[in-house]
PDB file of C-alpha atoms in Angstrom:
ATOM      1  CA  MET S1213      -1.432  -2.633  36.271  1.00  0.00           C
ATOM      2  CA  ARG S1214      -1.519  -0.742  39.349  1.00  0.00           C
ATOM      3  CA  GLN S1215       2.200  -2.135  40.275  1.00  0.00           C
ATOM      4  CA  LEU S1216       3.298  -1.356  36.725  1.00  0.00           C
ATOM      5  CA  GLN S1217       2.149   2.428  37.282  1.00  0.00           C
ATOM      6  CA  LEU S1218       3.640   3.106  40.346  1.00  0.00           C
ATOM      7  CA  ASP S1219       7.169   1.604  39.025  1.00  0.00           C
ATOM      8  CA  ARG S1220       6.674   3.956  36.346  1.00  0.00           C
ATOM      9  CA  LEU S1221       5.217   6.901  38.473  1.00  0.00           C
ATOM     10  CA  ARG S1222       8.393   6.597  40.427  1.00  0.00           C
ATOM     11  CA  GLN S1223      11.096   6.237  37.461  1.00  0.00           C
ATOM     12  CA  VAL S1224       9.424   9.827  36.227  1.00  0.00           C
ATOM     13  CA  VAL S1225       9.112  11.225  39.687  1.00  0.00           C
ATOM     14  CA  SER S1226      13.137  10.595  40.240  1.00  0.00           C
ATOM     15  CA  ARG S1227      13.992  11.601  36.418  1.00  0.00           C
ATOM     16  CA  ALA S1228      12.139  15.027  37.316  1.00  0.00           C
ATOM     17  CA  TYR S1229      13.808  15.398  40.437  1.00  0.00           C
ATOM     18  CA  ASN S1230      17.133  14.473  39.897  1.00  0.00           C
ATOM     19  CA  HIS S1231      17.232  16.796  36.579  1.00  0.00           C
ATOM     20  CA  VAL S1232      14.614  19.313  36.748  1.00  0.00           C
ATOM     21  CA  ALA S1233      15.690  21.943  39.225  1.00  0.00           C
ATOM     22  CA  LEU S1234      12.134  23.863  39.618  1.00  0.00           C
ATOM     23  CA  PHE S1235      10.507  20.590  40.293  1.00  0.00           C
ATOM     24  CA  ARG S1236      13.415  19.136  42.965  1.00  0.00           C
ATOM     25  CA  GLN S1237      12.594  22.809  44.829  1.00  0.00           C
ATOM     26  CA  ARG S1238       8.630  22.025  44.703  1.00  0.00           C
ATOM     27  CA  LEU S1239       9.338  18.894  46.134  1.00  0.00           C
ATOM     28  CA  GLU S1240      11.739  19.989  48.921  1.00  0.00           C
ATOM     29  CA  ALA S1241       9.280  22.653  49.974  1.00  0.00           C
ATOM     30  CA  ARG S1242       7.037  19.940  50.628  1.00  0.00           C
ATOM     31  CA  GLY S1243       9.137  17.680  52.436  1.00  0.00           C
ATOM     32  CA  PHE S1244       8.773  14.755  50.050  1.00  0.00           C
ATOM     33  CA  GLN S1245      11.778  12.945  48.254  1.00  0.00           C
ATOM     34  CA  PRO S1246      10.812  10.760  45.590  1.00  0.00           C
ATOM     35  CA  ASP S1247      11.538   7.586  47.570  1.00  0.00           C
ATOM     36  CA  HIS S1248       8.701   9.029  50.109  1.00  0.00           C
ATOM     37  CA  LEU S1249       6.456   7.558  46.752  1.00  0.00           C
ATOM     38  CA  ARG S1250       5.165   4.127  47.762  1.00  0.00           C
ATOM     39  CA  GLU S1251       1.929   3.833  46.482  1.00  0.00           C
ATOM     40  CA  LEU S1252      -0.418   5.427  43.976  1.00  0.00           C
ATOM     41  CA  SER S1253      -2.169   7.438  46.364  1.00  0.00           C
ATOM     42  CA  ASP S1254       0.947   9.570  47.084  1.00  0.00           C
ATOM     43  CA  LEU S1255       0.360  11.212  43.761  1.00  0.00           C
ATOM     44  CA  GLU S1256      -1.596  13.973  45.762  1.00  0.00           C
ATOM     45  CA  ASN S1257       1.854  15.328  47.686  1.00  0.00           C
ATOM     46  CA  LEU S1258       3.447  15.762  43.740  1.00  0.00           C
ATOM     47  CA  PRO S1259       3.181  19.177  43.104  1.00  0.00           C
ATOM     48  CA  PHE S1260       1.389  20.567  39.475  1.00  0.00           C
ATOM     49  CA  THR S1261       2.945  21.906  36.315  1.00  0.00           C
ATOM     50  CA  THR S1262       1.389  25.198  35.228  1.00  0.00           C
ATOM     51  CA  LYS S1263       1.221  26.796  31.777  1.00  0.00           C
ATOM     52  CA  ALA S1264       2.928  29.388  33.738  1.00  0.00           C
ATOM     53  CA  ASP S1265       5.782  27.290  34.827  1.00  0.00           C
ATOM     54  CA  LEU S1266       6.532  26.518  31.562  1.00  0.00           C
ATOM     55  CA  ARG S1267       6.865  30.250  30.253  1.00  0.00           C
ATOM     56  CA  ASP S1268       8.862  31.043  33.206  1.00  0.00           C
ATOM     57  CA  THR S1269      11.342  28.212  32.753  1.00  0.00           C
ATOM     58  CA  TYR S1270      11.358  29.477  28.986  1.00  0.00           C
ATOM     59  CA  PRO S1271      12.929  28.008  27.272  1.00  0.00           C
ATOM     60  CA  PHE S1272      14.836  25.340  28.444  1.00  0.00           C
ATOM     61  CA  GLY S1273      14.262  25.196  32.441  1.00  0.00           C
ATOM     62  CA  LEU S1274      11.820  22.354  32.339  1.00  0.00           C
ATOM     63  CA  PHE S1275      13.660  19.669  30.329  1.00  0.00           C
ATOM     64  CA  ALA S1276      14.925  16.597  31.870  1.00  0.00           C
ATOM     65  CA  SER S1277      16.920  15.905  29.278  1.00  0.00           C
ATOM     66  CA  PRO S1278      20.170  17.447  28.899  1.00  0.00           C
ATOM     67  CA  ILE S1279      20.343  19.033  25.283  1.00  0.00           C
ATOM     68  CA  GLU S1280      23.240  17.055  23.371  1.00  0.00           C
ATOM     69  CA  ASP S1281      20.035  14.261  23.884  1.00  0.00           C
ATOM     70  CA  ILE S1282      17.370  16.526  22.079  1.00  0.00           C
ATOM     71  CA  VAL S1283      16.774  15.585  18.873  1.00  0.00           C
ATOM     72  CA  ARG S1284      14.485  18.048  17.853  1.00  0.00           C
ATOM     73  CA  LEU S1285      12.636  21.406  19.246  1.00  0.00           C
ATOM     74  CA  HIS S1286       8.691  22.145  18.936  1.00  0.00           C
ATOM     75  CA  ALA S1287       7.211  25.015  20.009  1.00  0.00           C
ATOM     76  CA  SER S1288       3.541  26.436  20.652  1.00  0.00           C
ATOM     77  CA  THR S1289       2.947  29.533  18.395  1.00  0.00           C
ATOM     78  CA  GLY S1290       2.993  31.551  21.508  1.00  0.00           C
ATOM     79  CA  THR S1291       0.128  33.473  21.032  1.00  0.00           C
ATOM     80  CA  THR S1292      -0.840  34.177  24.501  1.00  0.00           C
ATOM     81  CA  GLY S1293       2.928  35.000  25.798  1.00  0.00           C
ATOM     82  CA  LYS S1294       5.675  33.235  25.400  1.00  0.00           C
ATOM     83  CA  PRO S1295       5.952  29.753  23.099  1.00  0.00           C
ATOM     84  CA  ILE S1296       5.761  26.704  24.883  1.00  0.00           C
ATOM     85  CA  VAL S1297       8.839  24.883  24.149  1.00  0.00           C
ATOM     86  CA  VAL S1298       8.689  20.877  23.660  1.00  0.00           C
ATOM     87  CA  ALA S1299      12.242  18.884  23.537  1.00  0.00           C
ATOM     88  CA  TYR S1300      12.219  15.236  22.038  1.00  0.00           C
ATOM     89  CA  THR S1301      15.238  12.824  22.309  1.00  0.00           C
ATOM     90  CA  ARG S1302      15.457  10.091  20.035  1.00  0.00           C
ATOM     91  CA  GLN S1303      13.280   7.371  22.248  1.00  0.00           C
ATOM     92  CA  ASP S1304      10.616   9.802  22.734  1.00  0.00           C
ATOM     93  CA  LEU S1305       9.989  10.032  18.928  1.00  0.00           C
ATOM     94  CA  GLU S1306      10.329   6.401  18.599  1.00  0.00           C
ATOM     95  CA  VAL S1307       7.303   6.280  21.587  1.00  0.00           C
ATOM     96  CA  TRP S1308       5.307   9.043  19.773  1.00  0.00           C
ATOM     97  CA  THR S1309       6.151   7.008  16.783  1.00  0.00           C
ATOM     98  CA  SER S1310       4.827   3.636  17.682  1.00  0.00           C
ATOM     99  CA  VAL S1311       1.612   5.322  19.699  1.00  0.00           C
ATOM    100  CA  MET S1312       0.531   7.246  16.427  1.00  0.00           C
ATOM    101  CA  VAL S1313       0.746   3.428  15.050  1.00  0.00           C
ATOM    102  CA  ARG S1314      -1.561   2.360  16.963  1.00  0.00           C
ATOM    103  CA  ALA S1315      -4.350   4.860  16.654  1.00  0.00           C
ATOM    104  CA  PHE S1316      -4.011   4.749  12.611  1.00  0.00           C
ATOM    105  CA  ALA S1317      -4.224   0.825  12.846  1.00  0.00           C
ATOM    106  CA  ALA S1318      -7.418   1.378  15.331  1.00  0.00           C
ATOM    107  CA  CYS S1319      -8.664   3.315  12.624  1.00  0.00           C
ATOM    108  CA  GLY S1320      -8.549   0.686  10.178  1.00  0.00           C
ATOM    109  CA  VAL S1321      -4.900   2.000   8.236  1.00  0.00           C
ATOM    110  CA  HIS S1322      -2.948  -0.326   6.207  1.00  0.00           C
ATOM    111  CA  SER S1323      -0.237  -0.757   3.938  1.00  0.00           C
ATOM    112  CA  GLY S1324      -0.968   0.366   0.723  1.00  0.00           C
ATOM    113  CA  ASP S1325      -3.621   3.303   1.839  1.00  0.00           C
ATOM    114  CA  VAL S1326      -2.882   7.086   1.623  1.00  0.00           C
ATOM    115  CA  VAL S1327      -3.185   9.811   3.956  1.00  0.00           C
ATOM    116  CA  GLN S1328      -3.470  12.870   3.396  1.00  0.00           C
ATOM    117  CA  ASN S1329      -1.763  14.727   6.555  1.00  0.00           C
ATOM    118  CA  ALA S1330      -3.330  17.992   7.087  1.00  0.00           C
ATOM    119  CA  TYR S1331      -1.489  18.846  10.266  1.00  0.00           C
ATOM    120  CA  GLY S1332       0.828  21.471  10.388  1.00  0.00           C
ATOM    121  CA  TYR S1333       4.418  20.882   9.512  1.00  0.00           C
ATOM    122  CA  GLY S1334       6.638  23.197  11.485  1.00  0.00           C
ATOM    123  CA  LEU S1335       6.695  23.848  15.236  1.00  0.00           C
ATOM    124  CA  PHE S1336       3.299  22.434  15.876  1.00  0.00           C
ATOM    125  CA  THR S1337       4.019  18.961  16.957  1.00  0.00           C
ATOM    126  CA  GLY S1338       0.958  17.063  15.070  1.00  0.00           C
ATOM    127  CA  GLY S1339       2.018  16.968  11.823  1.00  0.00           C
ATOM    128  CA  LEU S1340       4.979  14.972  12.012  1.00  0.00           C
ATOM    129  CA  GLY S1341       4.102  12.392  14.368  1.00  0.00           C
ATOM    130  CA  ALA S1342       0.699  11.638  12.136  1.00  0.00           C
ATOM    131  CA  HIS S1343       3.525  11.412   9.775  1.00  0.00           C
ATOM    132  CA  TYR S1344       5.542   8.981  11.064  1.00  0.00           C
ATOM    133  CA  GLY S1345       3.054   6.838  12.212  1.00  0.00           C
ATOM    134  CA  ALA S1346       1.304   6.559   8.680  1.00  0.00           C
ATOM    135  CA  GLU S1347       4.438   5.710   7.288  1.00  0.00           C
ATOM    136  CA  SER S1348       5.861   2.966   9.911  1.00  0.00           C
ATOM    137  CA  LEU S1349       2.223   1.585   8.661  1.00  0.00           C
ATOM    138  CA  GLY S1350       3.029   1.357   5.392  1.00  0.00           C
ATOM    139  CA  ALA S1351       0.663   4.077   4.306  1.00  0.00           C
ATOM    140  CA  THR S1352       1.778   6.899   1.638  1.00  0.00           C
ATOM    141  CA  VAL S1353       1.456   9.989   3.062  1.00  0.00           C
ATOM    142  CA  ILE S1354       1.340  13.433   1.393  1.00  0.00           C
ATOM    143  CA  PRO S1355       2.328  16.195   3.692  1.00  0.00           C
ATOM    144  CA  VAL S1356       0.030  18.645   2.927  1.00  0.00           C
ATOM    145  CA  SER S1357      -0.176  20.489   6.151  1.00  0.00           C
ATOM    146  CA  GLY S1358      -2.890  22.636   6.365  1.00  0.00           C
ATOM    147  CA  GLY S1359      -4.661  25.307   3.934  1.00  0.00           C
ATOM    148  CA  ASN S1360      -5.075  25.510   0.208  1.00  0.00           C
ATOM    149  CA  THR S1361      -8.336  23.595   0.443  1.00  0.00           C
ATOM    150  CA  ASP S1362      -9.073  23.435  -3.061  1.00  0.00           C
ATOM    151  CA  ARG S1363      -5.521  22.256  -3.979  1.00  0.00           C
ATOM    152  CA  GLN S1364      -6.208  19.367  -1.301  1.00  0.00           C
ATOM    153  CA  ILE S1365      -9.313  18.277  -2.841  1.00  0.00           C
ATOM    154  CA  MET S1366      -8.241  18.392  -6.478  1.00  0.00           C
TER     155      MET S1366
END
């Protein structure tokens, strides 16, 4: 498990270093290169990303994939400043769906069940992830979003 974690961490660090200018600058300022990552304890040498970084590089500055590989954009509400933009590639959406399938299966959702999805549908990401996960299990999904409580109960 530790070797798998290290291998995947190396992949993420290399990708971020090669495609995200802010991450590369911060690593170089520390004198740390991706090939210096030899064990999990080297994690302490990696820079953190803060919420301010997400705002300061708005909207696309922290994307590690080119825009032509992005198939969906979501964002936070931006109530505390600029919205935080999240990008998804097709593979990201497949991973997200499989994670939600596992979560729903662990809760006992099966084909033939009905899932009333009250997560928001829009720029917030929760609704669609739950939707695709439940559908992938064969459940019927009612995409009601939030609000209209009396109508949802009916």
